[in-house]
Amino acid sequence: MKKLSIVQKKQQQYVMSAVTALEQQALTELAGVVQCWFSFDYEAFPISLLARVQFAEQAALDAAQPQLALWQKRFSGLMLKRGVILKDMRKHLVFTTLSPDD
């Protein structure tokens, strides 16, 4: 694995802090949340950024699905506070039952 540049490390820190803040909110406000996680390609940042809110079971995911737009706005706002503009917030956050290992 190649070593990350200073810019790439900053990108990773921005996303990690935003996803951690989102995870804290989700754990307190949404039932059945297990964790939040993300992935992105450094060369295509922020377009490639995809954060996921993982739920323990499908029923909890179905119950939270109507609130997805609100959570996408929250995530976009958290990223904006860190200086990263997400042009289409709907493409950058999803609710799922899949874990990072799946």
N, CA, C and O atoms as CSV, one atom per row, in Angstrom:
chain,resi,resn,atom,element,x,y,z
A,1,MET,N,N,0.838,-1.174,0.000
A,1,MET,CA,C,0.000,0.000,0.000
A,1,MET,C,C,0.886,1.241,0.000
A,1,MET,O,O,1.840,1.334,0.772
A,2,LYS,N,N,0.564,2.184,-0.866
A,2,LYS,CA,C,1.409,3.366,-0.954
A,2,LYS,C,C,1.108,4.339,0.185
A,2,LYS,O,O,0.005,4.367,0.731
A,3,LYS,N,N,2.096,5.114,0.517
A,3,LYS,CA,C,1.986,6.074,1.605
A,3,LYS,C,C,1.096,7.243,1.181
A,3,LYS,O,O,1.164,7.701,0.040
A,4,LEU,N,N,0.259,7.722,2.110
A,4,LEU,CA,C,-0.641,8.827,1.812
A,4,LEU,C,C,0.090,10.162,1.866
A,4,LEU,O,O,0.975,10.367,2.697
A,5,SER,N,N,-0.291,11.061,0.970
A,5,SER,CA,C,0.283,12.404,0.975
A,5,SER,C,C,-0.355,13.222,2.102
A,5,SER,O,O,-1.316,12.780,2.731
A,6,ILE,N,N,0.171,14.384,2.343
A,6,ILE,CA,C,-0.368,15.261,3.381
A,6,ILE,C,C,-1.808,15.648,3.061
A,6,ILE,O,O,-2.657,15.668,3.953
A,7,VAL,N,N,-2.084,15.952,1.813
A,7,VAL,CA,C,-3.443,16.316,1.391
A,7,VAL,C,C,-4.397,15.141,1.602
A,7,VAL,O,O,-5.517,15.330,2.077
A,8,GLN,N,N,-3.963,13.942,1.254
A,8,GLN,CA,C,-4.805,12.764,1.422
A,8,GLN,C,C,-5.078,12.478,2.896
A,8,GLN,O,O,-6.177,12.056,3.256
A,9,LYS,N,N,-4.091,12.704,3.736
A,9,LYS,CA,C,-4.280,12.530,5.181
A,9,LYS,C,C,-5.302,13.535,5.706
A,9,LYS,O,O,-6.131,13.191,6.549
A,10,LYS,N,N,-5.249,14.768,5.216
A,10,LYS,CA,C,-6.223,15.779,5.627
A,10,LYS,C,C,-7.623,15.397,5.165
A,10,LYS,O,O,-8.590,15.539,5.914
A,11,GLN,N,N,-7.730,14.917,3.939
A,11,GLN,CA,C,-9.026,14.477,3.432
A,11,GLN,C,C,-9.591,13.378,4.329
A,11,GLN,O,O,-10.768,13.403,4.688
A,12,GLN,N,N,-8.769,12.444,4.678
A,12,GLN,CA,C,-9.202,11.340,5.516
A,12,GLN,C,C,-9.630,11.844,6.899
A,12,GLN,O,O,-10.619,11.360,7.449
A,13,GLN,N,N,-8.906,12.800,7.458
A,13,GLN,CA,C,-9.257,13.365,8.758
A,13,GLN,C,C,-10.594,14.096,8.697
A,13,GLN,O,O,-11.418,13.952,9.600
A,14,TYR,N,N,-10.819,14.881,7.638
A,14,TYR,CA,C,-12.088,15.600,7.486
A,14,TYR,C,C,-13.260,14.636,7.454
A,14,TYR,O,O,-14.257,14.826,8.151
A,15,VAL,N,N,-13.131,13.611,6.644
A,15,VAL,CA,C,-14.220,12.645,6.504
A,15,VAL,C,C,-14.410,11.870,7.804
A,15,VAL,O,O,-15.542,11.668,8.243
A,16,MET,N,N,-13.327,11.441,8.416
A,16,MET,CA,C,-13.424,10.673,9.660
A,16,MET,C,C,-14.113,11.484,10.754
A,16,MET,O,O,-14.956,10.951,11.476
A,17,SER,N,N,-13.774,12.741,10.883
A,17,SER,CA,C,-14.402,13.551,11.931
A,17,SER,C,C,-15.890,13.784,11.637
A,17,SER,O,O,-16.704,13.775,12.560
A,18,ALA,N,N,-16.253,13.992,10.372
A,18,ALA,CA,C,-17.655,14.187,10.013
A,18,ALA,C,C,-18.458,12.906,10.223
A,18,ALA,O,O,-19.574,12.955,10.741
A,19,VAL,N,N,-17.906,11.770,9.831
A,19,VAL,CA,C,-18.615,10.494,9.987
A,19,VAL,C,C,-18.731,10.129,11.467
A,19,VAL,O,O,-19.746,9.572,11.887
A,20,THR,N,N,-17.718,10.433,12.248
A,20,THR,CA,C,-17.783,10.168,13.689
A,20,THR,C,C,-18.880,11.011,14.339
A,20,THR,O,O,-19.633,10.508,15.172
A,21,ALA,N,N,-18.974,12.280,13.968
A,21,ALA,CA,C,-20.026,13.144,14.496
A,21,ALA,C,C,-21.402,12.639,14.068
A,21,ALA,O,O,-22.337,12.626,14.868
A,22,LEU,N,N,-21.522,12.231,12.830
A,22,LEU,CA,C,-22.785,11.691,12.325
A,22,LEU,C,C,-23.152,10.405,13.067
A,22,LEU,O,O,-24.315,10.186,13.405
A,23,GLU,N,N,-22.169,9.572,13.314
A,23,GLU,CA,C,-22.408,8.320,14.019
A,23,GLU,C,C,-22.936,8.581,15.427
A,23,GLU,O,O,-23.862,7.906,15.877
A,24,GLN,N,N,-22.356,9.547,16.119
A,24,GLN,CA,C,-22.821,9.875,17.467
A,24,GLN,C,C,-24.286,10.320,17.453
A,24,GLN,O,O,-25.069,9.921,18.315
A,25,GLN,N,N,-24.647,11.139,16.481
A,25,GLN,CA,C,-26.038,11.582,16.360
A,25,GLN,C,C,-26.946,10.409,16.031
A,25,GLN,O,O,-28.021,10.277,16.615
A,26,ALA,N,N,-26.531,9.561,15.111
A,26,ALA,CA,C,-27.354,8.439,14.675
A,26,ALA,C,C,-27.579,7.434,15.803
A,26,ALA,O,O,-28.677,6.898,15.951
A,27,LEU,N,N,-26.556,7.182,16.586
A,27,LEU,CA,C,-26.687,6.231,17.687
A,27,LEU,C,C,-27.709,6.699,18.719
A,27,LEU,O,O,-28.395,5.880,19.331
A,28,THR,N,N,-27.811,8.001,18.912
A,28,THR,CA,C,-28.762,8.525,19.894
A,28,THR,C,C,-30.158,8.751,19.328
A,28,THR,O,O,-31.136,8.672,20.070
A,29,GLU,N,N,-30.275,9.031,18.023
A,29,GLU,CA,C,-31.559,9.412,17.449
A,29,GLU,C,C,-32.254,8.328,16.637
A,29,GLU,O,O,-33.472,8.382,16.466
A,30,LEU,N,N,-31.525,7.360,16.139
A,30,LEU,CA,C,-32.120,6.308,15.310
A,30,LEU,C,C,-32.006,4.954,16.003
A,30,LEU,O,O,-30.950,4.599,16.528
A,31,ALA,N,N,-33.102,4.206,15.998
A,31,ALA,CA,C,-33.100,2.876,16.613
A,31,ALA,C,C,-32.413,1.869,15.689
A,31,ALA,O,O,-32.623,1.877,14.476
A,32,GLY,N,N,-31.598,1.012,16.277
A,32,GLY,CA,C,-30.994,-0.073,15.531
A,32,GLY,C,C,-29.702,0.244,14.803
A,32,GLY,O,O,-29.216,-0.589,14.039
A,33,VAL,N,N,-29.131,1.421,15.015
A,33,VAL,CA,C,-27.876,1.779,14.343
A,33,VAL,C,C,-26.723,1.024,14.992
A,33,VAL,O,O,-26.605,0.987,16.217
A,34,VAL,N,N,-25.878,0.424,14.166
A,34,VAL,CA,C,-24.706,-0.305,14.642
A,34,VAL,C,C,-23.474,0.588,14.571
A,34,VAL,O,O,-22.742,0.731,15.550
A,35,GLN,N,N,-23.250,1.193,13.393
A,35,GLN,CA,C,-22.076,2.034,13.179
A,35,GLN,C,C,-22.242,2.827,11.896
A,35,GLN,O,O,-23.158,2.590,11.109
A,36,CYS,N,N,-21.336,3.772,11.705
A,36,CYS,CA,C,-21.238,4.495,10.439
A,36,CYS,C,C,-19.844,4.237,9.882
A,36,CYS,O,O,-18.874,4.148,10.636
A,37,TRP,N,N,-19.747,4.117,8.582
A,37,TRP,CA,C,-18.462,3.896,7.937
A,37,TRP,C,C,-18.480,4.534,6.567
A,37,TRP,O,O,-19.537,4.900,6.053
A,38,PHE,N,N,-17.303,4.666,5.978
A,38,PHE,CA,C,-17.200,5.377,4.702
A,38,PHE,C,C,-16.128,4.767,3.826
A,38,PHE,O,O,-15.282,3.996,4.277
A,39,SER,N,N,-16.193,5.140,2.557
A,39,SER,CA,C,-15.149,4.788,1.598
A,39,SER,C,C,-15.058,5.913,0.573
A,39,SER,O,O,-16.043,6.600,0.302
A,40,PHE,N,N,-13.880,6.090,0.013
A,40,PHE,CA,C,-13.702,7.039,-1.083
A,40,PHE,C,C,-12.373,6.784,-1.765
A,40,PHE,O,O,-11.472,6.158,-1.208
A,41,ASP,N,N,-12.278,7.282,-2.973
A,41,ASP,CA,C,-11.059,7.195,-3.767
A,41,ASP,C,C,-10.371,8.558,-3.669
A,41,ASP,O,O,-10.967,9.580,-4.010
A,42,TYR,N,N,-9.136,8.576,-3.212
A,42,TYR,CA,C,-8.431,9.842,-2.994
A,42,TYR,C,C,-8.342,10.692,-4.254
A,42,TYR,O,O,-8.431,11.918,-4.184
A,43,GLU,N,N,-8.168,10.055,-5.395
A,43,GLU,CA,C,-8.019,10.800,-6.643
A,43,GLU,C,C,-9.340,11.414,-7.107
A,43,GLU,O,O,-9.334,12.356,-7.900
A,44,ALA,N,N,-10.467,10.896,-6.628
A,44,ALA,CA,C,-11.776,11.404,-7.046
A,44,ALA,C,C,-12.554,11.972,-5.867
A,44,ALA,O,O,-13.784,11.914,-5.850
A,45,PHE,N,N,-11.857,12.512,-4.896
A,45,PHE,CA,C,-12.504,13.110,-3.725
A,45,PHE,C,C,-12.969,14.514,-4.059
A,45,PHE,O,O,-12.209,15.241,-4.699
A,46,PRO,N,N,-14.137,14.942,-3.683
A,46,PRO,CA,C,-15.169,14.327,-2.847
A,46,PRO,C,C,-16.251,13.569,-3.630
A,46,PRO,O,O,-17.182,13.036,-3.026
A,47,ILE,N,N,-16.143,13.516,-4.946
A,47,ILE,CA,C,-17.172,12.862,-5.752
A,47,ILE,C,C,-17.350,11.396,-5.355
A,47,ILE,O,O,-18.473,10.890,-5.350
A,48,SER,N,N,-16.263,10.717,-5.027
A,48,SER,CA,C,-16.319,9.290,-4.733
A,48,SER,C,C,-16.701,8.962,-3.292
A,48,SER,O,O,-16.847,7.788,-2.950
A,49,LEU,N,N,-16.864,9.967,-2.447
A,49,LEU,CA,C,-17.174,9.744,-1.035
A,49,LEU,C,C,-18.548,9.101,-0.871
A,49,LEU,O,O,-19.537,9.578,-1.426
A,50,LEU,N,N,-18.597,8.017,-0.107
A,50,LEU,CA,C,-19.857,7.373,0.230
A,50,LEU,C,C,-19.814,6.951,1.685
A,50,LEU,O,O,-19.047,6.066,2.064
A,51,ALA,N,N,-20.644,7.590,2.498
A,51,ALA,CA,C,-20.778,7.231,3.911
A,51,ALA,C,C,-22.005,6.345,4.052
A,51,ALA,O,O,-22.983,6.491,3.319
A,52,ARG,N,N,-21.939,5.427,5.003
A,52,ARG,CA,C,-23.036,4.496,5.213
A,52,ARG,C,C,-23.397,4.454,6.692
A,52,ARG,O,O,-22.519,4.421,7.554
A,53,VAL,N,N,-24.682,4.454,6.976
A,53,VAL,CA,C,-25.176,4.243,8.328
A,53,VAL,C,C,-25.670,2.803,8.355
A,53,VAL,O,O,-26.619,2.448,7.656
A,54,GLN,N,N,-25.020,1.984,9.165
A,54,GLN,CA,C,-25.339,0.553,9.207
A,54,GLN,C,C,-26.349,0.266,10.306
A,54,GLN,O,O,-26.192,0.696,11.448
A,55,PHE,N,N,-27.389,-0.472,9.933
A,55,PHE,CA,C,-28.426,-0.883,10.874
A,55,PHE,C,C,-28.288,-2.375,11.173
A,55,PHE,O,O,-27.785,-3.138,10.348
A,56,ALA,N,N,-28.739,-2.782,12.362
A,56,ALA,CA,C,-28.622,-4.168,12.784
A,56,ALA,C,C,-29.567,-5.084,12.020
A,56,ALA,O,O,-29.233,-6.238,11.750
A,57,GLU,N,N,-30.740,-4.577,11.671
A,57,GLU,CA,C,-31.723,-5.422,11.000
A,57,GLU,C,C,-32.535,-4.624,9.993
A,57,GLU,O,O,-32.595,-3.396,10.053
A,58,GLN,N,N,-33.146,-5.331,9.085
A,58,GLN,CA,C,-33.908,-4.710,8.000
A,58,GLN,C,C,-35.087,-3.887,8.519
A,58,GLN,O,O,-35.412,-2.851,7.939
A,59,ALA,N,N,-35.730,-4.328,9.599
A,59,ALA,CA,C,-36.887,-3.602,10.142
A,59,ALA,C,C,-36.478,-2.205,10.614
A,59,ALA,O,O,-37.203,-1.238,10.378
A,60,ALA,N,N,-35.335,-2.093,11.272
A,60,ALA,CA,C,-34.838,-0.788,11.730
A,60,ALA,C,C,-34.484,0.089,10.532
A,60,ALA,O,O,-34.738,1.294,10.543
A,61,LEU,N,N,-33.900,-0.512,9.509
A,61,LEU,CA,C,-33.570,0.221,8.286
A,61,LEU,C,C,-34.836,0.755,7.618
A,61,LEU,O,O,-34.881,1.914,7.204
A,62,ASP,N,N,-35.853,-0.082,7.514
A,62,ASP,CA,C,-37.114,0.341,6.899
A,62,ASP,C,C,-37.774,1.474,7.685
A,62,ASP,O,O,-38.355,2.385,7.095
A,63,ALA,N,N,-37.684,1.417,9.017
A,63,ALA,CA,C,-38.272,2.465,9.856
A,63,ALA,C,C,-37.539,3.795,9.693
A,63,ALA,O,O,-38.161,4.854,9.773
A,64,ALA,N,N,-36.243,3.753,9.469
A,64,ALA,CA,C,-35.429,4.971,9.348
A,64,ALA,C,C,-35.402,5.540,7.936
A,64,ALA,O,O,-35.060,6.708,7.754
A,65,GLN,N,N,-35.751,4.751,6.947
A,65,GLN,CA,C,-35.632,5.165,5.541
A,65,GLN,C,C,-36.317,6.500,5.222
A,65,GLN,O,O,-35.757,7.278,4.450
A,66,PRO,N,N,-37.515,6.809,5.783
A,66,PRO,CA,C,-38.130,8.104,5.481
A,66,PRO,C,C,-37.313,9.320,5.942
A,66,PRO,O,O,-37.521,10.433,5.458
A,67,GLN,N,N,-36.389,9.101,6.875
A,67,GLN,CA,C,-35.565,10.196,7.397
A,67,GLN,C,C,-34.239,10.347,6.653
A,67,GLN,O,O,-33.412,11.178,7.028
A,68,LEU,N,N,-34.033,9.562,5.619
A,68,LEU,CA,C,-32.747,9.564,4.916
A,68,LEU,C,C,-32.362,10.952,4.404
A,68,LEU,O,O,-31.209,11.357,4.547
A,69,ALA,N,N,-33.294,11.679,3.815
A,69,ALA,CA,C,-32.977,13.014,3.274
A,69,ALA,C,C,-32.474,13.957,4.367
A,69,ALA,O,O,-31.549,14.735,4.134
A,70,LEU,N,N,-33.067,13.892,5.543
A,70,LEU,CA,C,-32.629,14.715,6.670
A,70,LEU,C,C,-31.194,14.371,7.056
A,70,LEU,O,O,-30.395,15.270,7.315
A,71,TRP,N,N,-30.862,13.101,7.099
A,71,TRP,CA,C,-29.511,12.671,7.465
A,71,TRP,C,C,-28.508,13.011,6.382
A,71,TRP,O,O,-27.348,13.292,6.682
A,72,GLN,N,N,-28.932,12.990,5.130
A,72,GLN,CA,C,-28.045,13.398,4.041
A,72,GLN,C,C,-27.712,14.882,4.169
A,72,GLN,O,O,-26.574,15.285,3.928
A,73,LYS,N,N,-28.694,15.695,4.547
A,73,LYS,CA,C,-28.450,17.127,4.762
A,73,LYS,C,C,-27.495,17.339,5.928
A,73,LYS,O,O,-26.595,18.176,5.857
A,74,ARG,N,N,-27.690,16.583,6.995
A,74,ARG,CA,C,-26.800,16.701,8.158
A,74,ARG,C,C,-25.357,16.371,7.778
A,74,ARG,O,O,-24.425,17.083,8.152
A,75,PHE,N,N,-25.190,15.287,7.033
A,75,PHE,CA,C,-23.841,14.886,6.621
A,75,PHE,C,C,-23.212,15.945,5.718
A,75,PHE,O,O,-22.034,16.275,5.856
A,76,SER,N,N,-24.007,16.468,4.800
A,76,SER,CA,C,-23.513,17.518,3.915
A,76,SER,C,C,-23.082,18.740,4.729
A,76,SER,O,O,-22.051,19.348,4.440
A,77,GLY,N,N,-23.862,19.095,5.734
A,77,GLY,CA,C,-23.522,20.214,6.612
A,77,GLY,C,C,-22.253,19.962,7.402
A,77,GLY,O,O,-21.429,20.863,7.557
A,78,LEU,N,N,-22.086,18.747,7.902
A,78,LEU,CA,C,-20.871,18.401,8.638
A,78,LEU,C,C,-19.641,18.490,7.745
A,78,LEU,O,O,-18.586,18.952,8.178
A,79,MET,N,N,-19.777,18.050,6.511
A,79,MET,CA,C,-18.655,18.133,5.572
A,79,MET,C,C,-18.372,19.589,5.194
A,79,MET,O,O,-17.214,19.980,5.046
A,80,LEU,N,N,-19.423,20.383,5.038
A,80,LEU,CA,C,-19.250,21.797,4.700
A,80,LEU,C,C,-18.488,22.528,5.813
A,80,LEU,O,O,-17.664,23.396,5.527
A,81,LYS,N,N,-18.756,22.184,7.074
A,81,LYS,CA,C,-18.032,22.780,8.196
A,81,LYS,C,C,-16.536,22.487,8.114
A,81,LYS,O,O,-15.719,23.236,8.649
A,82,ARG,N,N,-16.188,21.403,7.447
A,82,ARG,CA,C,-14.784,21.022,7.298
A,82,ARG,C,C,-14.213,21.487,5.968
A,82,ARG,O,O,-13.089,21.135,5.610
A,83,GLY,N,N,-14.990,22.278,5.235
A,83,GLY,CA,C,-14.507,22.868,3.996
A,83,GLY,C,C,-14.678,22.002,2.766
A,83,GLY,O,O,-14.075,22.278,1.729
A,84,VAL,N,N,-15.493,20.953,2.859
A,84,VAL,CA,C,-15.715,20.054,1.726
A,84,VAL,C,C,-17.154,20.221,1.250
A,84,VAL,O,O,-18.094,20.002,2.015
A,85,ILE,N,N,-17.324,20.603,0.004
A,85,ILE,CA,C,-18.652,20.818,-0.558
A,85,ILE,C,C,-19.089,19.558,-1.303
A,85,ILE,O,O,-18.406,19.089,-2.213
A,86,LEU,N,N,-20.235,19.024,-0.899
A,86,LEU,CA,C,-20.830,17.879,-1.581
A,86,LEU,C,C,-21.944,18.417,-2.471
A,86,LEU,O,O,-22.976,18.864,-1.972
A,87,LYS,N,N,-21.743,18.378,-3.767
A,87,LYS,CA,C,-22.692,18.994,-4.696
A,87,LYS,C,C,-24.045,18.304,-4.697
A,87,LYS,O,O,-25.072,18.982,-4.738
A,88,ASP,N,N,-24.078,17.000,-4.656
A,88,ASP,CA,C,-25.335,16.262,-4.612
A,88,ASP,C,C,-25.318,15.377,-3.382
A,88,ASP,O,O,-24.790,14.266,-3.421
A,89,MET,N,N,-25.888,15.857,-2.298
A,89,MET,CA,C,-25.784,15.160,-1.016
A,89,MET,C,C,-26.440,13.782,-1.044
A,89,MET,O,O,-26.101,12.928,-0.225
A,90,ARG,N,N,-27.372,13.550,-1.968
A,90,ARG,CA,C,-28.050,12.254,-2.046
A,90,ARG,C,C,-27.108,11.129,-2.454
A,90,ARG,O,O,-27.391,9.962,-2.180
A,91,LYS,N,N,-26.018,11.449,-3.090
A,91,LYS,CA,C,-25.083,10.431,-3.571
A,91,LYS,C,C,-24.031,10.044,-2.535
A,91,LYS,O,O,-23.237,9.133,-2.771
A,92,HIS,N,N,-24.016,10.726,-1.389
A,92,HIS,CA,C,-22.899,10.550,-0.473
A,92,HIS,C,C,-23.245,9.898,0.857
A,92,HIS,O,O,-22.352,9.662,1.671
A,93,LEU,N,N,-24.522,9.599,1.099
A,93,LEU,CA,C,-24.911,8.922,2.342
A,93,LEU,C,C,-26.058,7.980,2.044
A,93,LEU,O,O,-27.038,8.349,1.397
A,94,VAL,N,N,-25.917,6.740,2.534
A,94,VAL,CA,C,-26.971,5.746,2.388
A,94,VAL,C,C,-27.165,5.007,3.708
A,94,VAL,O,O,-26.262,4.949,4.543
A,95,PHE,N,N,-28.362,4.443,3.882
A,95,PHE,CA,C,-28.655,3.553,4.995
A,95,PHE,C,C,-28.518,2.133,4.482
A,95,PHE,O,O,-28.945,1.838,3.366
A,96,THR,N,N,-27.930,1.245,5.279
A,96,THR,CA,C,-27.686,-0.123,4.838
A,96,THR,C,C,-27.689,-1.087,6.021
A,96,THR,O,O,-27.598,-0.663,7.173
A,97,THR,N,N,-27.792,-2.369,5.737
A,97,THR,CA,C,-27.595,-3.403,6.750
A,97,THR,C,C,-26.257,-4.106,6.538
A,97,THR,O,O,-25.877,-4.968,7.331
A,98,LEU,N,N,-25.550,-3.748,5.487
A,98,LEU,CA,C,-24.248,-4.359,5.187
A,98,LEU,C,C,-23.145,-3.759,6.053
A,98,LEU,O,O,-23.161,-2.570,6.369
A,99,SER,N,N,-22.199,-4.592,6.425
A,99,SER,CA,C,-21.056,-4.114,7.211
A,99,SER,C,C,-19.878,-3.873,6.261
A,99,SER,O,O,-19.942,-4.255,5.093
A,100,PRO,N,N,-18.813,-3.248,6.746
A,100,PRO,CA,C,-17.643,-3.026,5.882
A,100,PRO,C,C,-17.027,-4.331,5.366
A,100,PRO,O,O,-16.349,-4.329,4.339
A,101,ASP,N,N,-17.256,-5.435,6.065
A,101,ASP,CA,C,-16.688,-6.715,5.666
A,101,ASP,C,C,-17.503,-7.430,4.603
A,101,ASP,O,O,-17.006,-8.362,3.970
A,102,ASP,N,N,-18.751,-7.011,4.393
A,102,ASP,CA,C,-19.633,-7.674,3.416
A,102,ASP,C,C,-19.318,-7.296,1.999
A,102,ASP,O,O,-19.973,-7.773,1.073
